[in-house]
Coordinates of C-alpha atoms in Angstrom, one line a residue:
Chain A
M1 CA 40.3 -15.8 -96.7
E2 CA 37.7 -13.2 -98.2
L3 CA 35.6 -16.4 -99.8
F4 CA 35.6 -17.8 -96.2
K5 CA 34.5 -14.3 -94.4
K6 CA 31.3 -14.1 -97.3
T7 CA 30.3 -18.1 -96.2
L8 CA 30.8 -17.2 -92.7
L9 CA 28.4 -14.3 -93.6
I10 CA 26.0 -15.8 -95.8
L11 CA 25.9 -19.0 -92.5
V12 CA 25.6 -16.6 -89.9
A13 CA 22.3 -14.7 -91.6
V14 CA 20.6 -17.6 -92.4
F15 CA 21.5 -19.0 -88.6
L16 CA 20.1 -16.2 -87.4
F17 CA 17.1 -16.2 -89.7
K18 CA 16.4 -19.3 -88.6
L19 CA 16.6 -18.8 -85.0
M20 CA 15.0 -15.6 -84.9
N21 CA 11.9 -17.8 -86.3
S22 CA 11.9 -20.0 -84.0
C23 CA 11.9 -17.3 -80.9
C24 CA 8.8 -16.4 -79.4
L25 CA 8.4 -12.3 -79.4
I26 CA 7.6 -11.0 -76.0
F27 CA 4.2 -9.4 -76.9
G28 CA 3.4 -12.2 -79.7
D29 CA 1.4 -15.0 -79.8
C30 CA 3.3 -17.5 -79.7
C31 CA 1.2 -20.2 -80.9
K32 CA -0.6 -20.0 -84.3
N33 CA -1.4 -23.4 -84.7
D34 CA -4.6 -23.7 -86.8
P35 CA -6.7 -27.0 -85.1
L36 CA -5.8 -30.0 -87.1
P37 CA -9.0 -32.2 -88.2
T38 CA -9.0 -35.8 -86.2
S39 CA -12.0 -38.3 -86.3
F40 CA -12.4 -41.2 -83.8
N41 CA -12.1 -44.2 -85.5
N42 CA -11.2 -47.0 -82.8
I43 CA -11.7 -47.7 -79.2
K44 CA -9.8 -49.3 -76.3
I45 CA -11.1 -50.4 -73.4
S46 CA -8.9 -51.1 -69.8
N47 CA -9.9 -52.0 -66.5
V48 CA -10.4 -49.2 -63.7
D49 CA -9.3 -50.2 -60.3
N50 CA -12.0 -47.5 -58.0
S51 CA -12.2 -49.8 -54.5
K52 CA -10.2 -47.5 -53.1
E53 CA -10.5 -43.5 -52.7
Y54 CA -9.4 -42.6 -56.4
D55 CA -9.6 -44.6 -59.5
V56 CA -6.4 -45.9 -61.5
L57 CA -6.6 -48.5 -64.9
T58 CA -5.6 -51.6 -64.0
T59 CA -4.5 -55.1 -65.8
S60 CA -6.3 -57.0 -63.3
N61 CA -9.5 -58.8 -64.1
E62 CA -10.8 -58.7 -60.9
M63 CA -12.9 -56.0 -59.6
K64 CA -15.1 -55.5 -56.6
R65 CA -18.6 -56.3 -57.1
A66 CA -20.0 -52.6 -56.0
A67 CA -17.0 -50.7 -58.1
V68 CA -17.0 -52.0 -61.7
A69 CA -15.3 -49.5 -63.4
F70 CA -13.8 -49.3 -67.5
N71 CA -12.1 -46.7 -69.1
V72 CA -13.1 -46.4 -72.8
N73 CA -10.2 -44.7 -74.8
V74 CA -11.6 -43.6 -78.2
F75 CA -8.7 -42.0 -80.4
D76 CA -7.7 -41.7 -84.3
T77 CA -5.5 -44.0 -85.7
N78 CA -4.1 -41.3 -88.2
Y79 CA -2.6 -38.8 -85.3
Y80 CA 0.9 -40.1 -85.3
N81 CA 0.4 -38.7 -89.5
Y82 CA -0.7 -35.5 -88.0
Y83 CA 2.1 -35.1 -85.5
S84 CA 4.1 -35.3 -88.4
Y85 CA 2.9 -32.5 -90.1
A86 CA 2.4 -30.3 -87.9
K87 CA 6.0 -30.8 -87.1
S88 CA 6.7 -30.2 -91.3
C89 CA 5.0 -27.3 -91.2
S90 CA 7.5 -25.2 -88.7
F91 CA 10.7 -23.6 -90.2
G92 CA 13.0 -22.7 -88.0
F93 CA 14.9 -24.8 -85.1
S94 CA 12.6 -26.4 -82.5
Q95 CA 11.0 -23.8 -80.4
A96 CA 13.3 -22.8 -77.6
Y97 CA 11.0 -21.4 -75.2
A98 CA 9.8 -21.9 -71.6
M99 CA 6.2 -22.4 -72.9
E100 CA 4.7 -25.4 -75.0
C101 CA 2.7 -25.0 -77.5
E102 CA -0.5 -27.7 -77.6
N103 CA -1.4 -28.9 -81.3
P104 CA -4.6 -28.2 -81.1
F105 CA -7.7 -31.0 -82.5
A106 CA -10.9 -30.0 -84.1
V107 CA -13.1 -33.3 -84.1
I108 CA -14.8 -33.8 -86.9
T109 CA -16.6 -37.0 -86.1
R110 CA -18.1 -36.6 -83.0
I111 CA -19.6 -39.0 -80.4
N112 CA -23.7 -39.5 -81.0
C113 CA -24.4 -42.4 -78.4
I114 CA -23.4 -45.3 -76.9
S115 CA -24.4 -48.4 -76.0
I116 CA -23.7 -51.4 -73.8
T117 CA -25.1 -54.6 -72.9
T118 CA -24.2 -57.2 -70.5
K119 CA -22.8 -60.1 -71.4
Y120 CA -23.7 -62.0 -68.4
D121 CA -26.4 -61.7 -65.9
I122 CA -25.8 -58.8 -63.2
N123 CA -28.4 -59.5 -60.8
S124 CA -31.9 -61.2 -61.1
S125 CA -33.5 -58.7 -62.6
I126 CA -30.6 -57.7 -65.4
K127 CA -30.0 -60.0 -67.5
A128 CA -27.4 -61.2 -70.1
G129 CA -27.9 -59.2 -73.6
E130 CA -29.9 -56.7 -72.2
E131 CA -28.9 -52.6 -72.6
V132 CA -27.6 -51.2 -69.3
V133 CA -26.3 -48.0 -70.3
N134 CA -28.7 -46.0 -67.8
H135 CA -26.9 -47.8 -65.0
F136 CA -23.4 -46.4 -65.5
V137 CA -22.4 -43.1 -64.8
A138 CA -19.5 -41.6 -66.3
K139 CA -16.6 -38.9 -66.0
T140 CA -13.6 -37.6 -68.3
E141 CA -11.5 -35.9 -65.7
F142 CA -9.5 -38.2 -63.1
W143 CA -8.1 -36.2 -60.7
S144 CA -8.5 -37.1 -57.2
L145 CA -11.4 -34.4 -56.7
S146 CA -12.7 -34.1 -59.8
G147 CA -16.1 -33.9 -58.5
L148 CA -19.1 -36.0 -59.3
Y149 CA -20.0 -37.9 -61.7
S150 CA -22.0 -37.2 -65.1
T151 CA -24.4 -39.3 -66.8
V152 CA -23.3 -40.7 -69.8
D153 CA -26.0 -38.5 -71.9
D154 CA -24.5 -35.7 -70.1
V155 CA -21.2 -36.5 -71.1
L156 CA -21.7 -37.2 -74.7
D157 CA -23.5 -33.3 -74.8
N158 CA -20.2 -32.0 -73.0
Q159 CA -18.1 -33.2 -75.5
R160 CA -15.5 -29.8 -76.9
G161 CA -15.3 -29.5 -80.3
V162 CA -11.2 -28.5 -79.9
I163 CA -9.5 -30.8 -77.8
Y164 CA -5.7 -30.9 -77.3
E165 CA -4.6 -34.4 -77.6
P166 CA -6.7 -36.8 -80.4
W167 CA -8.7 -39.0 -77.8
L168 CA -11.0 -39.3 -75.7
D169 CA -10.6 -40.8 -72.2
I170 CA -14.4 -41.6 -70.6
R171 CA -14.2 -43.5 -67.8
F172 CA -18.0 -45.6 -66.7
Y173 CA -18.6 -46.5 -63.5
L174 CA -21.5 -49.1 -62.4
K175 CA -24.0 -47.7 -60.0
I176 CA -25.4 -51.4 -59.2
P177 CA -23.5 -54.3 -57.6
V178 CA -22.8 -57.0 -59.6
E179 CA -24.3 -60.0 -58.1
N180 CA -22.8 -62.6 -60.6
N181 CA -19.8 -63.9 -60.1
I182 CA -18.0 -62.5 -63.4
A183 CA -19.4 -60.0 -65.6
Q184 CA -18.6 -59.2 -69.5
F185 CA -19.6 -56.1 -71.1
D186 CA -19.9 -54.9 -75.0
F187 CA -19.5 -51.0 -75.8
Q188 CA -20.8 -49.8 -79.2
I189 CA -20.3 -46.4 -80.3
F190 CA -22.0 -44.5 -82.7
M191 CA -20.1 -41.4 -84.3
S192 CA -21.8 -38.8 -86.1
D193 CA -20.8 -39.5 -89.3
G194 CA -22.3 -42.8 -89.1
S195 CA -20.4 -45.6 -88.2
V196 CA -19.7 -47.8 -85.3
I197 CA -17.3 -48.6 -83.1
S198 CA -16.9 -51.8 -80.9
D199 CA -15.1 -53.4 -78.5
S200 CA -15.6 -55.7 -75.3
T201 CA -14.4 -55.6 -72.3
N202 CA -12.1 -58.1 -70.3
L203 CA -14.2 -61.2 -68.5
I204 CA -14.2 -59.7 -65.2
S205 CA -13.9 -62.3 -61.9
I206 CA -16.1 -59.9 -59.4
V207 CA -14.9 -60.5 -55.5
D208 CA -16.3 -59.4 -52.5
Chain B
M1 CA -16.9 -2.2 -46.9
A2 CA -16.0 -2.2 -43.2
K3 CA -12.5 -0.7 -44.4
F4 CA -14.2 1.6 -46.4
F5 CA -16.8 3.4 -43.9
S6 CA -14.1 3.5 -41.4
L7 CA -11.8 5.3 -43.6
L8 CA -14.5 7.9 -44.5
F9 CA -15.7 8.5 -41.0
A10 CA -11.7 9.2 -40.6
L11 CA -11.4 11.3 -43.1
C12 CA -15.4 13.5 -42.3
L13 CA -13.7 13.9 -38.7
F14 CA -10.4 14.9 -39.7
S15 CA -12.0 17.3 -41.8
Y16 CA -14.1 19.0 -39.2
S17 CA -11.2 18.9 -37.1
A18 CA -9.3 21.3 -39.2
F19 CA -11.7 23.8 -38.8
N20 CA -12.0 23.5 -34.7
Q21 CA -9.6 24.9 -32.3
N22 CA -10.8 23.0 -29.3
V23 CA -9.8 19.5 -31.0
E24 CA -7.8 17.1 -28.8
K25 CA -6.1 14.5 -31.5
S26 CA -4.1 11.7 -30.7
I27 CA -2.7 8.6 -32.1
S28 CA -1.4 5.7 -31.0
F29 CA 0.8 2.7 -32.0
F30 CA -0.2 -0.5 -30.1
V31 CA 0.5 -4.7 -29.5
G32 CA -1.3 -6.7 -27.8
F33 CA -3.2 -10.7 -27.9
Q34 CA -6.7 -11.6 -28.2
G35 CA -7.8 -14.4 -26.1
I36 CA -10.7 -16.6 -27.5
F37 CA -13.0 -18.6 -25.7
C38 CA -15.9 -20.9 -26.7
D39 CA -17.2 -24.0 -25.2
S40 CA -17.3 -26.8 -27.4
F41 CA -19.5 -29.8 -27.3
P42 CA -19.5 -33.3 -28.5
D43 CA -20.5 -34.0 -32.0
K44 CA -23.6 -35.8 -32.2
S45 CA -25.5 -36.8 -35.1
N46 CA -24.3 -33.5 -37.0
Q47 CA -21.1 -31.6 -37.3
D48 CA -21.4 -28.4 -35.5
F49 CA -18.4 -25.9 -36.8
L50 CA -18.1 -23.8 -34.2
N51 CA -16.4 -26.8 -32.7
Y52 CA -13.6 -25.8 -34.4
I53 CA -13.0 -22.4 -34.7
D54 CA -9.5 -21.7 -32.9
R55 CA -9.9 -20.9 -29.6
D56 CA -6.8 -20.9 -28.1
G57 CA -7.7 -19.0 -25.0
L58 CA -4.9 -16.2 -23.4
S59 CA -2.2 -18.4 -25.0
G60 CA -1.3 -15.2 -27.4
N61 CA -1.8 -17.2 -30.9
Y62 CA -3.4 -14.3 -31.6
A63 CA -0.8 -11.6 -31.3
Y64 CA -1.5 -8.2 -33.6
V65 CA 0.3 -4.6 -33.8
G66 CA -1.7 -1.9 -35.0
F67 CA -2.4 2.1 -35.3
S68 CA -5.5 3.7 -33.9
G69 CA -6.2 7.8 -34.0
R70 CA -8.5 9.3 -31.7
I71 CA -10.0 13.0 -31.6
D72 CA -11.9 14.7 -28.7
I73 CA -13.8 17.5 -29.5
D74 CA -15.1 20.1 -27.1
Q75 CA -14.4 17.5 -24.6
K76 CA -18.3 16.7 -25.6
Y77 CA -17.7 14.5 -28.8
R78 CA -15.2 12.0 -29.0
A79 CA -14.2 9.1 -32.2
S80 CA -11.7 6.9 -32.1
L81 CA -10.7 4.4 -35.1
S82 CA -8.2 1.2 -34.7
F83 CA -6.5 -0.9 -37.3
G84 CA -5.1 -4.1 -36.0
M85 CA -3.0 -6.6 -37.7
Y86 CA -2.1 -10.3 -37.3
S87 CA 0.9 -12.6 -38.7
D88 CA -0.5 -11.3 -42.1
F89 CA 0.0 -8.0 -41.8
S90 CA -3.5 -6.9 -43.2
P91 CA -5.1 -4.1 -41.2
T92 CA -8.5 -6.4 -40.3
N93 CA -8.9 -6.0 -36.6
I94 CA -11.1 -3.2 -37.0
N95 CA -12.7 -1.3 -33.9
L96 CA -14.5 2.3 -34.4
T97 CA -16.5 4.5 -31.4
T98 CA -17.6 7.1 -31.4
S99 CA -19.6 9.1 -28.3
Y100 CA -21.1 12.1 -27.4
Y101 CA -20.7 13.4 -23.3
P102 CA -23.7 15.6 -22.4
F103 CA -22.8 15.8 -18.9
K104 CA -18.9 16.1 -17.9
H105 CA -17.7 12.5 -17.0
L106 CA -21.3 10.4 -18.2
G107 CA -22.2 10.0 -22.1
F108 CA -23.2 7.3 -24.4
G109 CA -21.8 6.4 -27.6
A110 CA -21.8 3.4 -30.7
S111 CA -19.4 1.3 -31.5
F112 CA -18.4 -1.2 -34.6
F113 CA -16.1 -4.2 -34.6
G114 CA -14.8 -6.0 -36.9
Y115 CA -12.3 -9.1 -37.3
P116 CA -11.0 -12.7 -38.7
Q117 CA -11.0 -16.0 -37.0
Y118 CA -9.5 -19.1 -38.2
I119 CA -11.7 -22.3 -38.5
S120 CA -9.4 -25.4 -38.8
Y121 CA -9.9 -29.1 -39.4
Y122 CA -13.7 -28.8 -39.5
F123 CA -14.1 -32.1 -41.2
S124 CA -12.7 -34.0 -38.1
Y125 CA -15.9 -34.7 -37.6
F126 CA -16.4 -37.1 -40.5
Q127 CA -13.6 -39.1 -39.5
N128 CA -15.3 -40.7 -37.4
N129 CA -18.9 -40.3 -38.4
S130 CA -18.7 -42.1 -41.8
P131 CA -18.7 -46.2 -41.0
G132 CA -17.6 -47.8 -44.2
M133 CA -16.5 -44.5 -45.8
Y134 CA -13.9 -43.0 -46.9
P135 CA -14.3 -39.8 -44.5
D136 CA -12.7 -37.1 -46.8
L137 CA -11.2 -37.7 -50.3
D138 CA -9.0 -33.7 -50.0
T139 CA -6.0 -34.6 -48.2
N140 CA -4.9 -30.9 -48.0
S141 CA -5.8 -29.3 -44.3
E142 CA -9.1 -27.3 -44.1
Q143 CA -8.3 -23.8 -42.6
D144 CA -10.4 -20.5 -43.1
R145 CA -11.0 -17.8 -42.5
I146 CA -14.9 -16.1 -40.9
Y147 CA -15.3 -12.8 -40.7
N148 CA -17.2 -11.5 -37.4
Y149 CA -18.3 -7.8 -36.9
G150 CA -20.8 -6.3 -34.9
F151 CA -22.6 -3.0 -34.1
A152 CA -23.2 -1.4 -30.4
V153 CA -24.5 1.2 -28.8
G154 CA -24.4 1.9 -25.0
P155 CA -23.6 4.4 -21.8
E156 CA -20.0 5.1 -21.4
Y157 CA -17.9 7.0 -18.2
S158 CA -14.9 9.3 -18.6
L159 CA -12.4 10.8 -16.2
R160 CA -9.9 13.2 -17.0
T161 CA -7.2 14.5 -14.8
K162 CA -4.3 16.6 -16.4
R163 CA -2.2 13.8 -16.1
M164 CA -4.5 10.7 -17.1
D165 CA -7.7 10.2 -19.1
V166 CA -9.8 7.2 -18.6
S167 CA -12.6 5.2 -20.4
L168 CA -15.4 3.2 -19.7
R169 CA -17.6 2.0 -21.9
I170 CA -20.1 -0.6 -22.0
H171 CA -22.2 -1.1 -25.3
I172 CA -24.7 -3.8 -26.2
G173 CA -25.5 -4.8 -29.5
F174 CA -25.7 -7.3 -32.3
R175 CA -22.8 -9.6 -34.0
R176 CA -22.6 -11.5 -36.4
E177 CA -20.2 -13.6 -39.2
Q178 CA -19.7 -14.1 -42.8
T179 CA -21.4 -16.9 -44.4
F180 CA -19.2 -19.8 -44.2
E181 CA -19.0 -22.2 -46.7
A182 CA -16.9 -25.8 -47.1
M183 CA -17.6 -28.6 -49.4
L184 CA -16.5 -32.4 -48.7
Y185 CA -16.2 -35.6 -51.3
Q186 CA -17.0 -39.0 -50.0
K187 CA -16.5 -42.1 -51.5
R188 CA -17.8 -45.7 -50.0
I189 CA -14.9 -48.6 -49.7
N190 CA -14.8 -50.8 -52.0
S191 CA -17.8 -49.3 -54.2
N192 CA -18.5 -46.5 -56.9
Y193 CA -20.7 -44.9 -54.8
L194 CA -19.5 -41.1 -54.1
V195 CA -21.2 -38.5 -52.5
R196 CA -20.5 -34.7 -52.3
H197 CA -22.0 -32.3 -49.6
R198 CA -21.6 -28.4 -49.4
F199 CA -22.5 -26.7 -46.2
E200 CA -23.3 -22.9 -46.2
S201 CA -23.9 -21.1 -42.8
N202 CA -27.0 -19.8 -42.1
N203 CA -26.0 -16.4 -40.4
E204 CA -28.0 -14.4 -37.7
F205 CA -27.3 -11.8 -35.7
V206 CA -27.4 -11.9 -32.0
P207 CA -26.9 -9.7 -28.9
Y208 CA -23.4 -9.2 -27.8
I209 CA -22.2 -7.0 -24.6
Y210 CA -19.1 -5.0 -25.4
P211 CA -17.3 -3.7 -22.2
E212 CA -14.4 -1.3 -22.7
L213 CA -11.3 -0.1 -20.6
E214 CA -9.1 2.6 -22.1
A215 CA -6.5 4.6 -19.8
L216 CA -4.3 7.2 -21.7
I217 CA -1.3 8.4 -19.2
L218 CA 0.9 10.9 -19.8
V219 CA 4.5 10.9 -20.2
L220 CA 6.5 13.7 -21.6
K221 CA 5.1 16.7 -22.3
T222 CA 6.9 20.1 -23.9
E223 CA 6.1 22.9 -25.1
T224 CA 3.8 21.6 -28.1
K225 CA 4.0 17.7 -27.9
K226 CA 2.6 15.6 -25.7
F227 CA 3.8 11.7 -25.2
G228 CA 1.8 8.6 -23.2
I229 CA 0.9 5.2 -22.8
K230 CA -2.0 3.5 -23.7
F231 CA -3.3 0.4 -22.2
H232 CA -6.7 -0.6 -23.8
L233 CA -8.8 -3.7 -22.6
A234 CA -11.6 -4.7 -24.3
G235 CA -14.3 -7.7 -24.5
E236 CA -17.1 -9.4 -26.5
Y237 CA -19.6 -11.5 -25.0
T238 CA -22.2 -13.8 -26.6
K239 CA -23.9 -16.8 -27.2
R240 CA -23.0 -17.9 -31.3
R241 CA -24.3 -20.7 -33.2
M242 CA -23.4 -21.2 -36.4
N243 CA -26.8 -23.2 -38.1
Y244 CA -26.1 -24.2 -41.5
T245 CA -27.6 -25.6 -44.7
Q246 CA -26.3 -29.5 -45.9
E247 CA -27.0 -30.0 -49.5
S248 CA -25.8 -33.7 -50.3
S249 CA -25.6 -34.9 -53.9
E250 CA -25.3 -39.2 -54.9
W251 CA -23.4 -40.0 -57.9
I252 CA -24.8 -36.8 -59.7
E253 CA -25.2 -33.3 -59.7
N254 CA -29.1 -33.0 -59.6
Q255 CA -29.6 -36.5 -57.2
T256 CA -29.8 -33.5 -54.4
T257 CA -31.1 -33.6 -50.7
R258 CA -31.1 -30.4 -48.6
A259 CA -31.1 -30.3 -45.0
K260 CA -31.0 -27.2 -42.5
V261 CA -28.9 -28.2 -39.3
V262 CA -29.5 -26.4 -36.1
S263 CA -26.5 -26.5 -33.8
N264 CA -25.6 -26.0 -30.3
W265 CA -25.2 -22.6 -28.5
H266 CA -21.7 -21.9 -27.3
Q267 CA -21.2 -19.4 -24.9
Y268 CA -18.4 -17.3 -26.9
S269 CA -16.4 -14.3 -25.5
K270 CA -13.0 -13.2 -27.0
V271 CA -10.9 -10.4 -25.2
D272 CA -8.8 -7.9 -26.5
L273 CA -6.0 -6.6 -24.7
D274 CA -3.1 -4.3 -25.7
L275 CA -0.5 -1.6 -25.0
G276 CA 1.2 1.3 -27.0
I277 CA 3.1 4.8 -27.1
I278 CA 0.4 7.8 -27.8
Y279 CA 1.4 11.1 -29.4
F280 CA -1.5 13.7 -28.5
W281 CA -1.2 17.1 -30.4

């Protein structure tokens, strides 16, 4: 009985220590996570339906002539490793308080510039193979009233040093209507470490 | 700012009255309603915001309760201050008057008013005037409050009997409203084209007439206390317009054009009618 009591006491002490370690003190800073380094090294391009009031991602390869838009997701393929690292660093129970701590990421490799070339003629003056990035505007926030577009240069200038997901979504919107019946674009992203990430959009059927 | 000066004014008067024997003070509680009348014109090539102010006539949607205080010194100087509260119980309907009576019945005075006013659904103009566009990307209903204020001076007439004190004043002055700002996003159907319109009113002082009738009727009198009924009727008559600057940005922030829009003159009037109980000492 005495042994049982001592064992129980030790277990309770360990339990309480772990519990205290999991709690957020009332006046304490609950989220002290140091930013984890992240470097974008991959890209995924999705189609965007911007023909209605608000833009939404779509799997359709049809777009309206004046509503050609793409979502470019630049991400770090190693981010699962970062999450497991962040999780392994905490001792105790999972955080029990209502507030959820975000894992900040420090962007090490930034986007220097973006090149977009068209694979097909857009109209009689913009031919296949030409650089068309200046005919696009961009956004990084997509809620319903997130404001006007920005130039691609402004979006790149406003990259934040610390982000809360190890990826970045940029939406590109073509300002001019496509006169051709098909469209496809090559995206090349030049990173600050000299690497280049590139991908192409799907072949888009242009409809009226 | 108006509240600050009103309170400062009240403090000065009460301080003065504390050292003066021939002072009659009164305080009243009242309930009342406001009627607003304003011309509405068909929208032409431009938005006219005054078409969208809440003008309910005498339907009583602008009902209020309030308190007022009044001081008479030597039956020559008079000042009153009242705060009316609408459904939000915020004392925003303010009236301040001061008077000087060099003659028994005739005098002159100055007044200040301030009151808020709702402007609602003011972008409904664009529902019918934006062909090929989604007229308003913000699906929330629009309602804002604009604050009106004015200063006036003019002659007054006062009739005092043992049981009744009636005052009539007709003041003339200048009024305006605070700056009104609004923002509208529109998008072309089947297109990436996006435009943002910013509206900012360019307000101006316009003349107005402020007639006011106040009757205090003594109902109950003891050795030290007097109670009565207060009846108050005040109006505001003017012509208003709300000119504005429209700033339209297409696609991005710095592709902006500005236009100054001159709106129609609207015949505008407001009536305040309230009834309350009053205590004199």
